[in-house]
């Protein structure tokens, strides 16, 4: 049976769920101007992932890798969270979520490294200051774009470094990458170094062939989940690609929010195609104004209640 696109039926399921997780991919940030990877026009159609996003590729051509990640850092720096980020951030706060789904838990498990979900969290906390002692539940399983990691196995120092550019040699190379040209000739001696031991530093993200962060925590969340939202991902990168299947396999439900069909969505219970910055807030029962202010949409029962004055 094809996945349902009945929004009212999904919202009814949502209101009865207890342990909800969202697994997000690059499509979550597409509306913010962050390029995706495997969709039409995706980054891996333009560049060789093995040359740029593996430890082996970095060891062989650190200049190529750093130019690519400098471009990504600069792109993320200019981007702003979109309404899908904001909806997830608001839904993470119990005071907002419990008005929609009573006595529930929620965690965002993001594969994205752009930092936009974290920035959305800060935006939302500024709107709900009484929740200042509650951090939105989020796991960045592939790390953060602005983290820098020492490549020495003996050191492994990691630090947050948002400098622009991270080193002078990379200044302006983002324009070359944007046009599809990467200059491989930057000398390794002028590329970023570890601030602690002086060894070559690398982007502090999880590369292909490396183990994602917080897997034990994620496994526990997946085990307990009765609803999994799959947002902006083609569901091809493991282990995240298997999480929806695991939830479904033990009786939970899966809802997919993507711009286009993907190989991993055929067995979903619900599938909502279109920009997730439009479909996701609606599905979660949230209204986001043009200035980013968030409110909870009345449920169908509230709209029909005698004290409401009229049906809306």
PDB file of C-alpha atoms in Angstrom:
ATOM      1  CA  UNK A   1       0.000   0.000   0.000  1.00  0.00           C
ATOM      2  CA  UNK A   2       1.306   3.456  -0.888  1.00  0.00           C
ATOM      3  CA  UNK A   3       2.105   5.808   2.008  1.00  0.00           C
ATOM      4  CA  UNK A   4      -0.789   8.039   3.069  1.00  0.00           C
ATOM      5  CA  UNK A   5      -0.717  11.780   2.425  1.00  0.00           C
ATOM      6  CA  UNK A   6      -3.655  12.468   4.754  1.00  0.00           C
ATOM      7  CA  UNK A   7      -2.445  15.316   6.977  1.00  0.00           C
ATOM      8  CA  UNK A   8      -5.393  15.062   9.396  1.00  0.00           C
ATOM      9  CA  UNK A   9      -4.745  11.350   9.905  1.00  0.00           C
ATOM     10  CA  UNK A  10      -1.067  12.056  10.583  1.00  0.00           C
ATOM     11  CA  UNK A  11      -1.918  14.736  13.131  1.00  0.00           C
ATOM     12  CA  UNK A  12      -4.255  12.309  14.899  1.00  0.00           C
ATOM     13  CA  UNK A  13      -1.404   9.772  15.040  1.00  0.00           C
ATOM     14  CA  UNK A  14       0.960  12.461  16.300  1.00  0.00           C
ATOM     15  CA  UNK A  15      -1.378  13.374  19.171  1.00  0.00           C
ATOM     16  CA  UNK A  16      -1.416   9.755  20.327  1.00  0.00           C
ATOM     17  CA  UNK A  17       2.360   9.220  20.136  1.00  0.00           C
ATOM     18  CA  UNK A  18       4.600   9.156  23.188  1.00  0.00           C
ATOM     19  CA  UNK A  19       8.231   8.834  22.094  1.00  0.00           C
ATOM     20  CA  UNK A  20       8.947  10.729  18.893  1.00  0.00           C
ATOM     21  CA  UNK A  21      12.206  11.051  17.003  1.00  0.00           C
ATOM     22  CA  UNK A  22      13.094  12.980  13.851  1.00  0.00           C
ATOM     23  CA  UNK A  23      15.914  11.894  11.561  1.00  0.00           C
ATOM     24  CA  UNK A  24      16.987  14.839   9.410  1.00  0.00           C
ATOM     25  CA  UNK A  25      19.234  15.118   6.373  1.00  0.00           C
ATOM     26  CA  UNK A  26      20.457  17.751   3.946  1.00  0.00           C
ATOM     27  CA  UNK A  27      16.981  18.498   2.588  1.00  0.00           C
ATOM     28  CA  UNK A  28      16.108  20.123   5.913  1.00  0.00           C
ATOM     29  CA  UNK A  29      18.538  22.946   5.124  1.00  0.00           C
ATOM     30  CA  UNK A  30      17.916  23.189   1.369  1.00  0.00           C
ATOM     31  CA  UNK A  31      15.575  26.180   1.727  1.00  0.00           C
ATOM     32  CA  UNK A  32      18.326  27.956   3.669  1.00  0.00           C
ATOM     33  CA  UNK A  33      20.617  27.746   0.651  1.00  0.00           C
ATOM     34  CA  UNK A  34      22.714  24.795   1.822  1.00  0.00           C
ATOM     35  CA  UNK A  35      23.390  22.432  -1.126  1.00  0.00           C
ATOM     36  CA  UNK A  36      22.152  18.866  -0.786  1.00  0.00           C
ATOM     37  CA  UNK A  37      24.294  15.873  -1.683  1.00  0.00           C
ATOM     38  CA  UNK A  38      22.377  13.193  -3.562  1.00  0.00           C
ATOM     39  CA  UNK A  39      19.376  15.014  -5.014  1.00  0.00           C
ATOM     40  CA  UNK A  40      19.206  16.735  -8.372  1.00  0.00           C
ATOM     41  CA  UNK A  41      22.199  19.074  -8.508  1.00  0.00           C
ATOM     42  CA  UNK A  42      23.614  17.522  -5.325  1.00  0.00           C
ATOM     43  CA  UNK A  43      27.228  18.033  -4.256  1.00  0.00           C
ATOM     44  CA  UNK A  44      28.254  14.414  -4.836  1.00  0.00           C
ATOM     45  CA  UNK A  45      27.167  14.732  -8.473  1.00  0.00           C
ATOM     46  CA  UNK A  46      29.672  17.557  -8.817  1.00  0.00           C
ATOM     47  CA  UNK A  47      32.549  16.355  -6.641  1.00  0.00           C
ATOM     48  CA  UNK A  48      34.118  13.026  -5.715  1.00  0.00           C
ATOM     49  CA  UNK A  49      33.135  12.249  -2.136  1.00  0.00           C
ATOM     50  CA  UNK A  50      36.084   9.882  -1.688  1.00  0.00           C
ATOM     51  CA  UNK A  51      38.554  12.681  -2.484  1.00  0.00           C
ATOM     52  CA  UNK A  52      36.970  15.200  -0.163  1.00  0.00           C
ATOM     53  CA  UNK A  53      35.181  13.471   2.693  1.00  0.00           C
ATOM     54  CA  UNK A  54      37.307  10.524   3.780  1.00  0.00           C
ATOM     55  CA  UNK A  55      40.424  10.322   5.985  1.00  0.00           C
ATOM     56  CA  UNK A  56      42.300   8.792   3.045  1.00  0.00           C
ATOM     57  CA  UNK A  57      41.279  11.608   0.711  1.00  0.00           C
ATOM     58  CA  UNK A  58      42.349  14.219   3.235  1.00  0.00           C
ATOM     59  CA  UNK A  59      45.722  12.525   3.725  1.00  0.00           C
ATOM     60  CA  UNK A  60      46.371  12.490  -0.030  1.00  0.00           C
ATOM     61  CA  UNK A  61      45.022  15.939  -0.927  1.00  0.00           C
ATOM     62  CA  UNK A  62      44.382  18.081   2.158  1.00  0.00           C
ATOM     63  CA  UNK A  63      44.166  21.173  -0.049  1.00  0.00           C
ATOM     64  CA  UNK A  64      41.196  19.784  -1.996  1.00  0.00           C
ATOM     65  CA  UNK A  65      39.420  18.779   1.176  1.00  0.00           C
ATOM     66  CA  UNK A  66      39.989  22.073   2.963  1.00  0.00           C
ATOM     67  CA  UNK A  67      38.830  24.147  -0.015  1.00  0.00           C
ATOM     68  CA  UNK A  68      35.615  22.135  -0.158  1.00  0.00           C
ATOM     69  CA  UNK A  69      34.981  22.485   3.574  1.00  0.00           C
ATOM     70  CA  UNK A  70      35.937  26.166   3.582  1.00  0.00           C
ATOM     71  CA  UNK A  71      33.248  26.650   0.930  1.00  0.00           C
ATOM     72  CA  UNK A  72      30.751  24.763   3.088  1.00  0.00           C
ATOM     73  CA  UNK A  73      31.699  26.797   6.171  1.00  0.00           C
ATOM     74  CA  UNK A  74      31.223  30.076   4.317  1.00  0.00           C
ATOM     75  CA  UNK A  75      27.910  28.898   2.855  1.00  0.00           C
ATOM     76  CA  UNK A  76      26.624  27.871   6.295  1.00  0.00           C
ATOM     77  CA  UNK A  77      27.805  31.156   7.805  1.00  0.00           C
ATOM     78  CA  UNK A  78      25.648  33.159   5.381  1.00  0.00           C
ATOM     79  CA  UNK A  79      22.597  30.899   5.726  1.00  0.00           C
ATOM     80  CA  UNK A  80      19.691  31.400   8.115  1.00  0.00           C
ATOM     81  CA  UNK A  81      17.468  28.731   9.720  1.00  0.00           C
ATOM     82  CA  UNK A  82      14.241  28.145   7.824  1.00  0.00           C
ATOM     83  CA  UNK A  83      10.783  27.341   9.162  1.00  0.00           C
ATOM     84  CA  UNK A  84      11.443  23.601   9.226  1.00  0.00           C
ATOM     85  CA  UNK A  85      14.385  24.199  11.594  1.00  0.00           C
ATOM     86  CA  UNK A  86      12.195  26.512  13.682  1.00  0.00           C
ATOM     87  CA  UNK A  87       9.325  24.020  13.829  1.00  0.00           C
ATOM     88  CA  UNK A  88      11.619  21.251  15.073  1.00  0.00           C
ATOM     89  CA  UNK A  89      13.231  23.577  17.606  1.00  0.00           C
ATOM     90  CA  UNK A  90       9.843  24.659  18.972  1.00  0.00           C
ATOM     91  CA  UNK A  91       8.560  21.076  19.059  1.00  0.00           C
ATOM     92  CA  UNK A  92      11.643  20.182  21.107  1.00  0.00           C
ATOM     93  CA  UNK A  93      10.429  22.348  23.980  1.00  0.00           C
ATOM     94  CA  UNK A  94       8.087  20.467  26.279  1.00  0.00           C
ATOM     95  CA  UNK A  95       5.898  23.521  26.932  1.00  0.00           C
ATOM     96  CA  UNK A  96       5.186  23.817  23.205  1.00  0.00           C
ATOM     97  CA  UNK A  97       5.065  20.095  22.412  1.00  0.00           C
ATOM     98  CA  UNK A  98       2.784  19.163  25.298  1.00  0.00           C
ATOM     99  CA  UNK A  99       0.179  21.590  23.949  1.00  0.00           C
ATOM    100  CA  UNK A 100       0.128  19.366  20.858  1.00  0.00           C
ATOM    101  CA  UNK A 101       1.165  15.926  22.148  1.00  0.00           C
ATOM    102  CA  UNK A 102       0.618  15.499  25.891  1.00  0.00           C
ATOM    103  CA  UNK A 103       3.240  13.665  27.962  1.00  0.00           C
ATOM    104  CA  UNK A 104       5.572  13.014  25.043  1.00  0.00           C
ATOM    105  CA  UNK A 105       9.303  13.038  24.386  1.00  0.00           C
ATOM    106  CA  UNK A 106      11.079  14.281  21.276  1.00  0.00           C
ATOM    107  CA  UNK A 107      14.653  14.232  19.990  1.00  0.00           C
ATOM    108  CA  UNK A 108      16.026  15.534  16.707  1.00  0.00           C
ATOM    109  CA  UNK A 109      18.756  13.291  15.290  1.00  0.00           C
ATOM    110  CA  UNK A 110      20.398  15.327  12.561  1.00  0.00           C
ATOM    111  CA  UNK A 111      22.942  14.200  10.005  1.00  0.00           C
ATOM    112  CA  UNK A 112      23.560  17.839   9.096  1.00  0.00           C
ATOM    113  CA  UNK A 113      26.738  19.600  10.130  1.00  0.00           C
ATOM    114  CA  UNK A 114      25.742  23.164   9.170  1.00  0.00           C
ATOM    115  CA  UNK A 115      24.727  24.303  12.661  1.00  0.00           C
ATOM    116  CA  UNK A 116      21.373  25.707  11.518  1.00  0.00           C
ATOM    117  CA  UNK A 117      19.340  23.516  13.882  1.00  0.00           C
ATOM    118  CA  UNK A 118      21.429  24.740  16.819  1.00  0.00           C
ATOM    119  CA  UNK A 119      20.883  28.347  15.716  1.00  0.00           C
ATOM    120  CA  UNK A 120      17.142  27.718  15.413  1.00  0.00           C
ATOM    121  CA  UNK A 121      17.185  26.339  18.959  1.00  0.00           C
ATOM    122  CA  UNK A 122      18.670  29.619  20.211  1.00  0.00           C
ATOM    123  CA  UNK A 123      16.042  31.599  18.290  1.00  0.00           C
ATOM    124  CA  UNK A 124      13.247  29.581  19.869  1.00  0.00           C
ATOM    125  CA  UNK A 125      14.658  29.853  23.382  1.00  0.00           C
ATOM    126  CA  UNK A 126      14.619  33.640  22.974  1.00  0.00           C
ATOM    127  CA  UNK A 127      10.874  33.411  22.229  1.00  0.00           C
ATOM    128  CA  UNK A 128      10.206  31.136  25.202  1.00  0.00           C
ATOM    129  CA  UNK A 129      12.507  32.516  27.937  1.00  0.00           C
ATOM    130  CA  UNK A 130      10.759  30.530  30.665  1.00  0.00           C
ATOM    131  CA  UNK A 131      12.241  27.464  28.995  1.00  0.00           C
ATOM    132  CA  UNK A 132      15.770  28.807  29.347  1.00  0.00           C
ATOM    133  CA  UNK A 133      16.720  25.943  31.646  1.00  0.00           C
ATOM    134  CA  UNK A 134      15.541  23.384  29.065  1.00  0.00           C
ATOM    135  CA  UNK A 135      17.822  22.698  26.123  1.00  0.00           C
ATOM    136  CA  UNK A 136      16.068  21.371  23.004  1.00  0.00           C
ATOM    137  CA  UNK A 137      16.874  17.708  22.544  1.00  0.00           C
ATOM    138  CA  UNK A 138      19.184  17.354  19.539  1.00  0.00           C
ATOM    139  CA  UNK A 139      21.961  14.977  18.510  1.00  0.00           C
ATOM    140  CA  UNK A 140      24.406  16.057  15.781  1.00  0.00           C
ATOM    141  CA  UNK A 141      25.520  12.581  14.796  1.00  0.00           C
ATOM    142  CA  UNK A 142      27.931  13.705  12.060  1.00  0.00           C
ATOM    143  CA  UNK A 143      29.554  16.474  14.068  1.00  0.00           C
ATOM    144  CA  UNK A 144      29.764  20.186  13.339  1.00  0.00           C
ATOM    145  CA  UNK A 145      31.184  22.059  10.370  1.00  0.00           C
ATOM    146  CA  UNK A 146      32.907  24.644  12.560  1.00  0.00           C
ATOM    147  CA  UNK A 147      34.707  22.062  14.686  1.00  0.00           C
ATOM    148  CA  UNK A 148      38.362  21.508  13.848  1.00  0.00           C
ATOM    149  CA  UNK A 149      40.056  18.217  14.708  1.00  0.00           C
ATOM    150  CA  UNK A 150      43.745  17.427  14.990  1.00  0.00           C
ATOM    151  CA  UNK A 151      44.705  14.739  12.476  1.00  0.00           C
ATOM    152  CA  UNK A 152      47.331  13.270  14.815  1.00  0.00           C
ATOM    153  CA  UNK A 153      46.107  10.070  16.465  1.00  0.00           C
ATOM    154  CA  UNK A 154      48.221  10.931  19.508  1.00  0.00           C
ATOM    155  CA  UNK A 155      46.575  14.333  19.975  1.00  0.00           C
ATOM    156  CA  UNK A 156      43.006  14.305  18.570  1.00  0.00           C
ATOM    157  CA  UNK A 157      42.372  17.793  19.987  1.00  0.00           C
ATOM    158  CA  UNK A 158      39.001  19.179  18.917  1.00  0.00           C
ATOM    159  CA  UNK A 159      37.929  22.812  19.127  1.00  0.00           C
ATOM    160  CA  UNK A 160      35.157  25.056  17.844  1.00  0.00           C
ATOM    161  CA  UNK A 161      36.626  27.564  15.400  1.00  0.00           C
ATOM    162  CA  UNK A 162      34.189  29.792  13.478  1.00  0.00           C
ATOM    163  CA  UNK A 163      36.926  32.034  12.005  1.00  0.00           C
ATOM    164  CA  UNK A 164      36.341  33.304   8.477  1.00  0.00           C
ATOM    165  CA  UNK A 165      38.524  32.304   6.763  1.00  0.00           C
ATOM    166  CA  UNK A 166      39.974  29.659   9.024  1.00  0.00           C
ATOM    167  CA  UNK A 167      43.351  30.395   7.408  1.00  0.00           C
ATOM    168  CA  UNK A 168      44.361  33.137   4.983  1.00  0.00           C
ATOM    169  CA  UNK A 169      45.366  30.680   2.249  1.00  0.00           C
ATOM    170  CA  UNK A 170      41.723  29.622   1.844  1.00  0.00           C
ATOM    171  CA  UNK A 171      40.372  33.148   1.498  1.00  0.00           C
ATOM    172  CA  UNK A 172      38.381  33.501  -1.724  1.00  0.00           C
ATOM    173  CA  UNK A 173      38.604  29.837  -2.709  1.00  0.00           C
ATOM    174  CA  UNK A 174      34.893  29.465  -1.924  1.00  0.00           C
ATOM    175  CA  UNK A 175      34.237  31.279  -5.198  1.00  0.00           C
ATOM    176  CA  UNK A 176      36.227  28.660  -7.110  1.00  0.00           C
ATOM    177  CA  UNK A 177      34.307  25.803  -5.507  1.00  0.00           C
ATOM    178  CA  UNK A 178      31.018  27.577  -6.250  1.00  0.00           C
ATOM    179  CA  UNK A 179      31.952  27.602  -9.941  1.00  0.00           C
ATOM    180  CA  UNK A 180      32.984  23.945  -9.892  1.00  0.00           C
ATOM    181  CA  UNK A 181      36.747  24.520  -9.843  1.00  0.00           C
ATOM    182  CA  UNK A 182      39.041  23.460  -7.013  1.00  0.00           C
ATOM    183  CA  UNK A 183      42.691  24.528  -7.075  1.00  0.00           C
ATOM    184  CA  UNK A 184      44.775  21.637  -5.705  1.00  0.00           C
ATOM    185  CA  UNK A 185      47.987  23.656  -5.322  1.00  0.00           C
ATOM    186  CA  UNK A 186      47.685  25.245  -1.883  1.00  0.00           C
ATOM    187  CA  UNK A 187      50.717  24.117   0.093  1.00  0.00           C
ATOM    188  CA  UNK A 188      49.880  21.996   3.152  1.00  0.00           C
ATOM    189  CA  UNK A 189      52.182  24.168   5.281  1.00  0.00           C
ATOM    190  CA  UNK A 190      49.723  27.083   5.123  1.00  0.00           C
ATOM    191  CA  UNK A 191      46.573  25.050   5.754  1.00  0.00           C
ATOM    192  CA  UNK A 192      44.982  24.904   9.258  1.00  0.00           C
ATOM    193  CA  UNK A 193      47.065  23.484  12.086  1.00  0.00           C
ATOM    194  CA  UNK A 194      46.134  22.059  15.472  1.00  0.00           C
ATOM    195  CA  UNK A 195      46.301  24.843  18.075  1.00  0.00           C
ATOM    196  CA  UNK A 196      47.587  22.371  20.650  1.00  0.00           C
ATOM    197  CA  UNK A 197      50.333  20.355  18.918  1.00  0.00           C
ATOM    198  CA  UNK A 198      50.825  22.012  15.526  1.00  0.00           C
ATOM    199  CA  UNK A 199      49.950  18.925  13.456  1.00  0.00           C
ATOM    200  CA  UNK A 200      47.718  19.336  10.381  1.00  0.00           C
ATOM    201  CA  UNK A 201      44.106  19.959  11.388  1.00  0.00           C
ATOM    202  CA  UNK A 202      41.094  18.607   9.531  1.00  0.00           C
ATOM    203  CA  UNK A 203      37.404  19.477   9.490  1.00  0.00           C
ATOM    204  CA  UNK A 204      35.824  18.003  12.626  1.00  0.00           C
ATOM    205  CA  UNK A 205      32.958  16.259  10.859  1.00  0.00           C
ATOM    206  CA  UNK A 206      32.312  12.535  10.567  1.00  0.00           C
ATOM    207  CA  UNK A 207      33.587  11.352   7.210  1.00  0.00           C
ATOM    208  CA  UNK A 208      32.658   8.306   5.158  1.00  0.00           C
ATOM    209  CA  UNK A 209      34.061   5.219   6.881  1.00  0.00           C
ATOM    210  CA  UNK A 210      34.096   6.866  10.324  1.00  0.00           C
ATOM    211  CA  UNK A 211      31.795   6.101  13.250  1.00  0.00           C
ATOM    212  CA  UNK A 212      29.038   8.679  13.910  1.00  0.00           C
ATOM    213  CA  UNK A 213      28.725  10.269  17.338  1.00  0.00           C
ATOM    214  CA  UNK A 214      26.397   9.192  20.175  1.00  0.00           C
ATOM    215  CA  UNK A 215      25.342   5.878  18.616  1.00  0.00           C
ATOM    216  CA  UNK A 216      24.460   4.302  21.960  1.00  0.00           C
ATOM    217  CA  UNK A 217      22.169   7.214  22.805  1.00  0.00           C
ATOM    218  CA  UNK A 218      20.578   7.076  19.359  1.00  0.00           C
ATOM    219  CA  UNK A 219      20.021   3.318  19.577  1.00  0.00           C
ATOM    220  CA  UNK A 220      18.171   3.786  22.874  1.00  0.00           C
ATOM    221  CA  UNK A 221      15.970   6.514  21.374  1.00  0.00           C
ATOM    222  CA  UNK A 222      15.175   4.399  18.311  1.00  0.00           C
ATOM    223  CA  UNK A 223      14.327   1.419  20.510  1.00  0.00           C
ATOM    224  CA  UNK A 224      11.831   3.488  22.514  1.00  0.00           C
ATOM    225  CA  UNK A 225      10.322   5.442  19.588  1.00  0.00           C
ATOM    226  CA  UNK A 226       6.754   4.885  18.447  1.00  0.00           C
ATOM    227  CA  UNK A 227       6.898   7.584  15.742  1.00  0.00           C
ATOM    228  CA  UNK A 228       9.817   8.450  13.457  1.00  0.00           C
ATOM    229  CA  UNK A 229       9.795  11.560  11.270  1.00  0.00           C
ATOM    230  CA  UNK A 230      12.193  11.303   8.312  1.00  0.00           C
ATOM    231  CA  UNK A 231      12.986  14.799   7.057  1.00  0.00           C
ATOM    232  CA  UNK A 232      14.966  15.819   4.008  1.00  0.00           C
ATOM    233  CA  UNK A 233      17.003  12.664   3.595  1.00  0.00           C
ATOM    234  CA  UNK A 234      17.294  10.060   0.862  1.00  0.00           C
ATOM    235  CA  UNK A 235      17.766   7.352   3.530  1.00  0.00           C
ATOM    236  CA  UNK A 236      20.869   5.909   1.892  1.00  0.00           C
ATOM    237  CA  UNK A 237      23.606   6.642   4.473  1.00  0.00           C
ATOM    238  CA  UNK A 238      23.941   4.120   7.284  1.00  0.00           C
ATOM    239  CA  UNK A 239      23.279   3.859  10.121  1.00  0.00           C
ATOM    240  CA  UNK A 240      20.672   6.647   9.925  1.00  0.00           C
ATOM    241  CA  UNK A 241      18.986   5.015   6.933  1.00  0.00           C
ATOM    242  CA  UNK A 242      17.955   2.057   9.088  1.00  0.00           C
ATOM    243  CA  UNK A 243      16.353   3.973  11.965  1.00  0.00           C
ATOM    244  CA  UNK A 244      12.901   4.324  10.378  1.00  0.00           C
ATOM    245  CA  UNK A 245      12.879   0.623   9.517  1.00  0.00           C
ATOM    246  CA  UNK A 246      13.791  -0.290  13.102  1.00  0.00           C
ATOM    247  CA  UNK A 247      10.967   1.846  14.501  1.00  0.00           C
ATOM    248  CA  UNK A 248       8.493   0.309  12.057  1.00  0.00           C
ATOM    249  CA  UNK A 249       9.755  -3.197  12.687  1.00  0.00           C
ATOM    250  CA  UNK A 250       8.693  -3.029  16.322  1.00  0.00           C
ATOM    251  CA  UNK A 251       5.257  -1.540  15.608  1.00  0.00           C
ATOM    252  CA  UNK A 252       5.978   2.182  15.367  1.00  0.00           C
ATOM    253  CA  UNK A 253       4.985   4.514  12.552  1.00  0.00           C
ATOM    254  CA  UNK A 254       7.059   6.446  10.028  1.00  0.00           C
ATOM    255  CA  UNK A 255       6.255   9.739   8.300  1.00  0.00           C
ATOM    256  CA  UNK A 256       8.505  11.057   5.519  1.00  0.00           C
ATOM    257  CA  UNK A 257       8.845  14.747   4.642  1.00  0.00           C
ATOM    258  CA  UNK A 258      10.842  15.213   1.442  1.00  0.00           C
ATOM    259  CA  UNK A 259      10.916  17.454  -1.588  1.00  0.00           C
ATOM    260  CA  UNK A 260      10.813  14.461  -3.919  1.00  0.00           C
ATOM    261  CA  UNK A 261      10.428  10.694  -3.857  1.00  0.00           C
ATOM    262  CA  UNK A 262      13.350   8.630  -2.606  1.00  0.00           C
ATOM    263  CA  UNK A 263      14.191   4.940  -2.580  1.00  0.00           C
ATOM    264  CA  UNK A 264      13.777   4.771   1.187  1.00  0.00           C
ATOM    265  CA  UNK A 265      10.202   6.076   1.455  1.00  0.00           C
ATOM    266  CA  UNK A 266       8.130   3.386  -0.230  1.00  0.00           C
ATOM    267  CA  UNK A 267       7.326   1.599   3.040  1.00  0.00           C
ATOM    268  CA  UNK A 268       6.533   4.718   5.071  1.00  0.00           C
ATOM    269  CA  UNK A 269       3.124   5.039   6.709  1.00  0.00           C
ATOM    270  CA  UNK A 270       2.879   8.688   5.644  1.00  0.00           C
ATOM    271  CA  UNK A 271       4.673  10.623   2.929  1.00  0.00           C
ATOM    272  CA  UNK A 272       4.405  14.371   2.440  1.00  0.00           C
ATOM    273  CA  UNK A 273       6.160  15.681  -0.654  1.00  0.00           C
ATOM    274  CA  UNK A 274       7.021  19.344  -0.977  1.00  0.00           C
ATOM    275  CA  UNK A 275       9.233  21.902   0.763  1.00  0.00           C
ATOM    276  CA  UNK A 276       9.593  20.695   4.351  1.00  0.00           C
ATOM    277  CA  UNK A 277       9.664  24.291   5.576  1.00  0.00           C
ATOM    278  CA  UNK A 278       5.991  24.329   4.526  1.00  0.00           C
ATOM    279  CA  UNK A 279       4.806  20.771   5.196  1.00  0.00           C
ATOM    280  CA  UNK A 280       6.535  20.177   8.542  1.00  0.00           C
ATOM    281  CA  UNK A 281       5.183  23.123  10.588  1.00  0.00           C
ATOM    282  CA  UNK A 282       1.665  22.291   9.380  1.00  0.00           C
ATOM    283  CA  UNK A 283       2.070  18.622  10.258  1.00  0.00           C
ATOM    284  CA  UNK A 284       3.327  19.476  13.752  1.00  0.00           C
ATOM    285  CA  UNK A 285       0.424  21.843  14.362  1.00  0.00           C
ATOM    286  CA  UNK A 286       2.535  24.997  14.434  1.00  0.00           C
ATOM    287  CA  UNK A 287       1.973  28.413  12.865  1.00  0.00           C
ATOM    288  CA  UNK A 288       5.078  30.449  12.040  1.00  0.00           C
ATOM    289  CA  UNK A 289       4.618  34.113  11.173  1.00  0.00           C
ATOM    290  CA  UNK A 290       6.786  36.053   8.732  1.00  0.00           C
ATOM    291  CA  UNK A 291       8.926  37.345  11.600  1.00  0.00           C
ATOM    292  CA  UNK A 292       9.551  33.820  12.902  1.00  0.00           C
ATOM    293  CA  UNK A 293       7.109  33.987  15.826  1.00  0.00           C
ATOM    294  CA  UNK A 294       5.666  30.564  16.596  1.00  0.00           C
ATOM    295  CA  UNK A 295       2.250  29.641  17.956  1.00  0.00           C
ATOM    296  CA  UNK A 296       0.376  26.380  18.347  1.00  0.00           C
ATOM    297  CA  UNK A 297      -2.458  25.803  15.903  1.00  0.00           C
ATOM    298  CA  UNK A 298      -5.740  24.844  17.623  1.00  0.00           C
ATOM    299  CA  UNK A 299      -6.608  21.170  17.250  1.00  0.00           C
ATOM    300  CA  UNK A 300      -9.792  20.224  15.328  1.00  0.00           C
ATOM    301  CA  UNK A 301     -11.590  19.533  18.623  1.00  0.00           C
ATOM    302  CA  UNK A 302     -10.614  22.948  19.999  1.00  0.00           C
ATOM    303  CA  UNK A 303     -11.926  24.634  16.854  1.00  0.00           C
ATOM    304  CA  UNK A 304     -15.282  22.938  17.311  1.00  0.00           C
ATOM    305  CA  UNK A 305     -15.562  23.406  21.085  1.00  0.00           C
ATOM    306  CA  UNK A 306     -18.627  25.404  22.319  1.00  0.00           C
ATOM    307  CA  UNK A 307     -16.470  28.133  23.822  1.00  0.00           C
ATOM    308  CA  UNK A 308     -14.584  28.823  20.651  1.00  0.00           C
ATOM    309  CA  UNK A 309     -17.288  31.168  19.298  1.00  0.00           C
ATOM    310  CA  UNK A 310     -17.145  29.779  15.785  1.00  0.00           C
ATOM    311  CA  UNK A 311     -15.587  27.043  13.727  1.00  0.00           C
ATOM    312  CA  UNK A 312     -12.453  28.133  11.919  1.00  0.00           C
TER     313      UNK A 312
END
